[in-house]
Coordinates of C-alpha atoms and ligand atoms in Angstrom, one line a residue:
M1 CA -3.3 114.8 -58.1
E2 CA -2.6 116.5 -61.4
L3 CA -1.7 120.2 -61.5
I4 CA -3.4 122.5 -64.0
S5 CA -0.7 125.1 -64.8
G6 CA -2.2 128.5 -65.3
K7 CA 1.3 129.8 -65.7
I8 CA 1.9 127.8 -68.9
I9 CA -1.6 128.4 -70.3
S10 CA -1.4 132.1 -69.6
E11 CA 2.0 132.4 -71.1
I12 CA 0.8 130.9 -74.4
K13 CA -2.1 133.3 -74.4
R14 CA 0.2 136.3 -73.8
I15 CA 2.4 135.3 -76.7
E16 CA -0.7 135.1 -78.9
I17 CA -1.8 138.5 -77.8
K18 CA 1.7 140.0 -78.3
E19 CA 1.8 138.7 -81.9
K20 CA -1.7 140.1 -82.6
I21 CA -0.7 143.5 -81.3
F22 CA 2.6 143.4 -83.2
K23 CA 0.6 142.9 -86.4
I24 CA -1.9 145.6 -85.6
K25 CA 1.0 148.0 -85.0
Q26 CA 2.6 147.1 -88.3
M27 CA -0.7 147.7 -90.2
T28 CA -2.0 150.8 -88.4
G29 CA 0.9 152.2 -86.3
K30 CA -1.4 152.0 -83.3
V31 CA -1.4 149.9 -80.2
P32 CA -4.1 149.5 -77.4
G33 CA -3.7 151.9 -74.5
L34 CA -4.6 150.8 -70.9
A35 CA -5.1 153.2 -68.0
T36 CA -4.7 151.8 -64.5
I37 CA -5.9 153.7 -61.5
L38 CA -4.8 152.9 -57.9
V39 CA -6.4 154.8 -55.1
G40 CA -4.3 154.7 -51.9
K41 CA -1.4 152.5 -50.9
N42 CA -2.9 149.0 -50.4
V43 CA 0.3 146.8 -50.6
A44 CA -1.4 143.9 -52.4
S45 CA -3.0 146.2 -54.9
Q46 CA 0.3 147.9 -55.6
M47 CA 1.8 144.5 -56.4
Y48 CA -1.1 143.5 -58.6
I49 CA -1.0 146.8 -60.5
K50 CA 2.8 146.4 -61.0
S51 CA 2.4 142.9 -62.5
K52 CA -0.5 144.1 -64.7
I53 CA 1.6 147.0 -66.0
R54 CA 4.6 144.8 -66.6
A55 CA 2.4 142.2 -68.5
C56 CA 0.9 145.0 -70.7
E57 CA 4.2 146.5 -71.6
T58 CA 5.6 143.0 -72.5
A59 CA 2.6 142.4 -74.8
G60 CA 3.0 145.8 -76.5
I61 CA 0.1 147.5 -74.8
E62 CA 0.8 151.1 -73.9
S63 CA 0.1 151.7 -70.2
F64 CA -0.7 154.9 -68.4
H65 CA -0.8 154.7 -64.6
Y66 CA -2.6 157.0 -62.2
N67 CA -2.0 157.0 -58.5
L68 CA -4.5 158.9 -56.4
D69 CA -4.1 159.6 -52.7
E70 CA -6.0 157.5 -50.2
D71 CA -7.9 160.6 -49.1
S72 CA -8.8 161.8 -52.6
S73 CA -12.6 162.2 -52.9
E74 CA -15.0 160.0 -54.9
K75 CA -15.5 163.0 -57.2
E76 CA -11.8 163.2 -57.9
V77 CA -11.8 159.5 -58.8
I78 CA -14.8 159.9 -61.1
N79 CA -13.4 163.1 -62.7
L80 CA -10.2 161.2 -63.6
I81 CA -12.3 158.3 -65.1
K82 CA -14.4 160.8 -67.1
N83 CA -11.2 162.4 -68.5
L84 CA -9.9 159.0 -69.4
N85 CA -13.2 158.1 -71.1
N86 CA -12.6 161.1 -73.4
D87 CA -9.0 160.4 -74.0
A88 CA -8.5 158.9 -77.5
K89 CA -5.2 157.2 -76.5
I90 CA -7.0 155.1 -73.8
D91 CA -8.9 152.0 -74.9
G92 CA -9.2 150.4 -71.5
I93 CA -9.6 151.7 -67.9
L94 CA -8.9 149.5 -64.9
L95 CA -9.8 150.7 -61.5
Q96 CA -7.9 148.6 -59.0
L97 CA -10.2 147.2 -56.2
P98 CA -10.7 147.4 -53.3
L99 CA -11.2 151.1 -53.0
P100 CA -10.6 152.9 -49.7
E101 CA -13.7 152.7 -47.6
N102 CA -15.2 156.1 -48.1
K103 CA -15.6 155.6 -51.9
N104 CA -18.6 153.9 -53.5
V105 CA -17.4 151.2 -55.8
R106 CA -20.6 151.1 -57.9
E107 CA -20.5 154.8 -58.5
C108 CA -16.9 154.7 -59.6
I109 CA -17.2 151.6 -61.8
G110 CA -20.4 153.1 -63.2
A111 CA -18.5 156.1 -64.4
I112 CA -16.2 154.0 -66.7
S113 CA -17.4 154.0 -70.3
P114 CA -18.7 150.4 -70.9
L115 CA -16.5 150.4 -74.1
K116 CA -13.4 150.9 -71.9
D117 CA -14.5 148.7 -69.0
V118 CA -11.7 146.0 -69.3
D119 CA -12.6 144.6 -65.9
G120 CA -16.1 143.8 -67.2
L121 CA -17.8 145.2 -64.0
H122 CA -19.9 148.0 -65.5
P123 CA -23.7 147.2 -65.3
F124 CA -23.9 147.3 -69.1
N125 CA -21.3 144.6 -69.5
V126 CA -22.6 142.6 -66.6
G127 CA -26.1 142.8 -68.1
S128 CA -24.8 141.8 -71.6
L129 CA -23.1 138.8 -70.1
S130 CA -26.2 137.7 -68.2
L131 CA -28.4 138.1 -71.3
S132 CA -26.1 136.0 -73.5
K133 CA -27.5 132.6 -74.4
N134 CA -24.3 130.8 -75.0
W135 CA -20.5 131.0 -75.0
S136 CA -20.3 131.7 -78.8
E137 CA -22.5 134.8 -78.3
I138 CA -20.2 136.1 -75.6
I139 CA -17.2 135.7 -78.0
E140 CA -18.9 136.9 -81.1
K141 CA -20.3 140.1 -79.5
N142 CA -16.9 140.8 -77.9
I143 CA -18.5 141.3 -74.5
L144 CA -16.1 142.6 -71.9
V145 CA -16.3 140.0 -69.1
S146 CA -14.6 140.1 -65.6
C147 CA -11.0 138.8 -66.0
T148 CA -10.8 136.2 -63.3
P149 CA -14.0 134.2 -64.4
L150 CA -13.0 134.6 -68.0
G151 CA -9.5 133.2 -67.2
I152 CA -11.1 130.2 -65.4
I153 CA -13.2 129.3 -68.4
H154 CA -10.1 129.6 -70.6
L155 CA -8.2 127.4 -68.2
L156 CA -10.9 124.7 -68.4
H157 CA -11.1 124.9 -72.2
K158 CA -7.3 124.7 -72.7
S159 CA -7.1 121.8 -70.2
N160 CA -9.7 119.9 -72.1
I161 CA -12.1 119.8 -69.1
K162 CA -15.6 119.4 -70.3
I163 CA -18.1 121.9 -68.9
E164 CA -21.2 121.1 -70.9
G165 CA -23.7 119.1 -68.8
K166 CA -21.3 118.9 -65.8
T167 CA -22.3 119.9 -62.3
V168 CA -20.2 122.9 -61.3
V169 CA -20.2 124.2 -57.7
V170 CA -18.9 127.7 -57.3
I171 CA -18.3 128.8 -53.7
G172 CA -18.5 132.6 -53.5
R173 CA -21.0 135.0 -55.0
S174 CA -19.0 138.2 -55.4
N175 CA -19.6 140.6 -58.3
L176 CA -15.9 140.1 -59.2
V177 CA -15.7 136.3 -59.3
G178 CA -18.7 134.1 -58.2
K179 CA -21.6 135.8 -60.0
P180 CA -20.0 136.5 -63.4
L181 CA -18.4 133.0 -63.3
S182 CA -21.8 131.4 -62.7
M183 CA -23.2 133.3 -65.8
L184 CA -20.3 132.1 -67.9
L185 CA -20.8 128.5 -66.8
L186 CA -24.5 128.7 -67.5
A187 CA -23.7 130.0 -71.0
S188 CA -21.4 127.0 -71.3
D189 CA -24.2 124.6 -70.5
A190 CA -23.1 123.6 -67.1
T191 CA -25.5 122.8 -64.2
V192 CA -24.4 125.5 -61.8
V193 CA -24.7 125.7 -58.0
V194 CA -23.5 128.9 -56.3
A195 CA -22.7 128.5 -52.6
H196 CA -22.0 131.2 -50.0
S197 CA -21.6 131.8 -46.3
R198 CA -25.3 130.9 -45.7
T199 CA -25.3 127.7 -47.6
E200 CA -26.3 124.6 -45.6
N201 CA -24.7 121.2 -46.1
L202 CA -21.7 122.7 -48.1
R203 CA -19.7 119.6 -47.9
E204 CA -22.4 117.4 -49.4
I205 CA -23.1 120.0 -52.1
C206 CA -19.4 120.2 -53.0
K207 CA -19.0 116.4 -53.1
R208 CA -21.5 116.4 -56.0
A209 CA -19.3 118.7 -58.1
D210 CA -17.5 117.6 -61.3
I211 CA -15.9 120.9 -61.2
L212 CA -15.5 122.8 -57.8
V213 CA -14.5 126.4 -57.9
V214 CA -13.4 127.9 -54.6
A215 CA -13.4 131.7 -54.3
V216 CA -13.8 132.3 -50.6
G217 CA -10.5 133.8 -49.4
K218 CA -9.8 131.5 -46.4
P219 CA -6.7 129.3 -46.3
N220 CA -7.3 125.5 -46.1
F221 CA -11.1 126.1 -46.4
I222 CA -11.5 123.0 -48.6
N223 CA -10.0 119.6 -47.9
K224 CA -10.5 116.1 -49.2
D225 CA -13.9 115.7 -47.5
F226 CA -15.4 118.2 -49.9
I227 CA -14.1 116.7 -53.1
K228 CA -15.2 113.6 -55.1
N229 CA -12.5 111.6 -56.8
G230 CA -12.1 112.5 -60.5
A231 CA -13.2 116.1 -59.9
T232 CA -11.5 119.3 -61.1
V233 CA -10.8 121.9 -58.5
I234 CA -10.2 125.5 -59.4
D235 CA -8.6 127.4 -56.4
V236 CA -9.3 131.1 -56.8
G237 CA -8.3 132.2 -53.3
I238 CA -5.2 134.3 -52.7
N239 CA -4.3 134.3 -49.0
R240 CA -1.1 135.8 -47.5
T241 CA 0.0 133.7 -44.5
I242 CA 3.2 133.7 -42.6
E243 CA 4.3 130.7 -44.6
G244 CA 3.7 132.7 -47.9
L245 CA 1.0 132.8 -50.5
C246 CA -1.7 130.1 -50.6
G247 CA -5.1 129.4 -52.0
D248 CA -8.4 128.2 -50.3
V249 CA -7.6 124.5 -50.8
D250 CA -5.6 122.4 -48.3
F251 CA -3.1 121.0 -50.7
D252 CA -1.6 118.4 -48.3
S253 CA -5.0 117.0 -47.7
V254 CA -5.9 116.5 -51.4
K255 CA -2.6 115.5 -52.9
S256 CA -3.2 111.8 -52.8
M257 CA -6.6 112.2 -54.5
D258 CA -7.3 111.4 -58.2
I259 CA -8.2 115.0 -59.0
K260 CA -7.0 117.9 -61.2
V261 CA -6.3 121.1 -59.3
T262 CA -4.9 124.6 -59.9
P263 CA -2.0 125.6 -57.7
V264 CA -1.6 128.9 -55.8
P265 CA 0.5 130.7 -57.0
G266 CA 0.6 129.7 -60.7
G267 CA -3.0 128.8 -61.3
V268 CA -5.9 131.4 -61.7
G269 CA -3.7 134.4 -60.9
P270 CA -1.7 134.5 -64.1
M271 CA -4.8 133.8 -66.1
T272 CA -6.5 136.9 -64.7
I273 CA -3.7 139.1 -66.0
S274 CA -3.7 137.4 -69.4
M275 CA -7.5 138.1 -69.7
L276 CA -6.8 141.7 -68.9
L277 CA -4.5 141.8 -71.9
E278 CA -7.2 140.0 -73.9
N279 CA -9.9 142.5 -72.8
S280 CA -7.6 145.5 -73.6
L281 CA -7.2 144.2 -77.1
K282 CA -10.9 143.5 -77.4
A283 CA -11.7 147.1 -76.1
F284 CA -9.2 148.5 -78.7
K285 CA -11.0 146.5 -81.5
N286 CA -14.5 147.4 -80.3
R287 CA -13.6 151.1 -80.3
K288 CA -12.1 151.0 -83.7
N289 CA -15.2 149.3 -85.0
Ligands
NAP1 P1 -15.3 138.2 -51.5 O1 -16.0 139.3 -52.2 O2 -14.8 138.4 -50.1 O3 -16.3 136.9 -51.6 C1 -16.1 135.8 -50.8 C2 -17.2 134.9 -51.0 O4 -17.0 133.7 -50.1 C3 -18.6 135.5 -50.5 O5 -19.6 135.2 -51.5 C4 -18.9 134.8 -49.2 O6 -20.2 134.6 -48.9 C5 -18.2 133.4 -49.4 N1 -17.9 132.8 -48.1 C6 -17.2 133.3 -47.1 N2 -17.2 132.5 -46.0 C7 -17.8 131.4 -46.5 C8 -18.1 130.1 -45.9 N3 -17.8 129.8 -44.6 N4 -18.8 129.2 -46.6 C9 -19.2 129.5 -47.9 N5 -18.9 130.6 -48.5 C10 -18.3 131.6 -47.8 O7 -14.1 137.7 -52.3 P2 -13.7 137.7 -53.9 O8 -13.4 139.0 -54.4 O9 -14.8 136.9 -54.6 O10 -12.4 136.8 -53.8 C11 -12.4 135.5 -53.3 C12 -10.9 135.1 -53.2 O11 -10.4 135.0 -54.5 C13 -10.0 136.0 -52.4 O12 -9.0 135.2 -51.8 C14 -9.4 136.9 -53.5 O13 -8.1 137.4 -53.1 C15 -9.2 135.9 -54.6 N6 -9.2 136.4 -55.9 C16 -8.2 135.9 -56.7 C17 -8.1 136.4 -58.0 C18 -7.1 135.8 -58.9 O14 -6.8 136.4 -59.9 N7 -6.5 134.7 -58.6 C19 -9.0 137.4 -58.5 C20 -10.0 137.9 -57.6 C21 -10.1 137.4 -56.3 P3 -21.3 135.8 -48.6 O15 -21.5 136.4 -50.0 O16 -22.4 135.1 -48.0 O17 -20.5 136.7 -47.7

């Protein structure tokens, strides 16, 4: 088993972004501004937001954090978003998910200006992604794409793992990970199979994958019986167990296989944050243009 270090690849990306922002600041005196919104007190979300803010500040992105009470109304969340849409200092708006249950995620995300939608979840950006014919078009048009799927493609590119023509099985069809990733993979000329909780013969389907992406959220969900030798396995899952943080792949079961795999922690997670920085810079440039 060979590990794909998202930690190292994401660190290189962050240095690149920091240098670009430094140059922009020297030339224009301006830096991108990112607003983060957390509604409620979800402990995992608080941790994610903290690391996102820290990464922004290290890269030279100015961050503005807004904490709303758990019981604040959907209207209050949307009003804050509308104010941020009109705030010239803010280039990107990140609404940390999940939201407390009484709020409609689609309504709240839909209120974010597509130009400032650094999580790439607004219907305009999702539509632009699905209409893109190929990867170059996504890059050239500076489309804001969901950070985790974007990070996965970046990880594959930087690890020299060929996507074109390969059979990629994605387990999970969420709006955050599975669906946008399947669009990115199609644009990268992969043959894509998206599996979910109703999929029959999951093991046989996964065994055909050259690249297997697991975004389920269940510890030890995938073991060696689902993976063919020579495959690349991208473990998106983040599960908190009494033994600590783990992904969806049973590491002990696969470690003697001839495969490449992303660890948890240190795989997809750091890439997601680097792509948030990338998207914030992209949003800054798009707005200036
Ligand atoms: P989600 O919305 O809960 O989606 C989970 C997906 O798994 C669903 O599509 C579900 O199918 C599918 N699934 C559940 N049980 C299954 C089964 N037995 N067989 C096949 N498919 C099954 O979760 P998400 O937001 O996509 O996140 C997935 C995992 O990735 C979570 O652990 C999350 O914490 C992690 N994550 C990590 C990052 C990162 O940066 N590393 C970012 C985002 C998410 P149905 O659609 O049929 O229900």
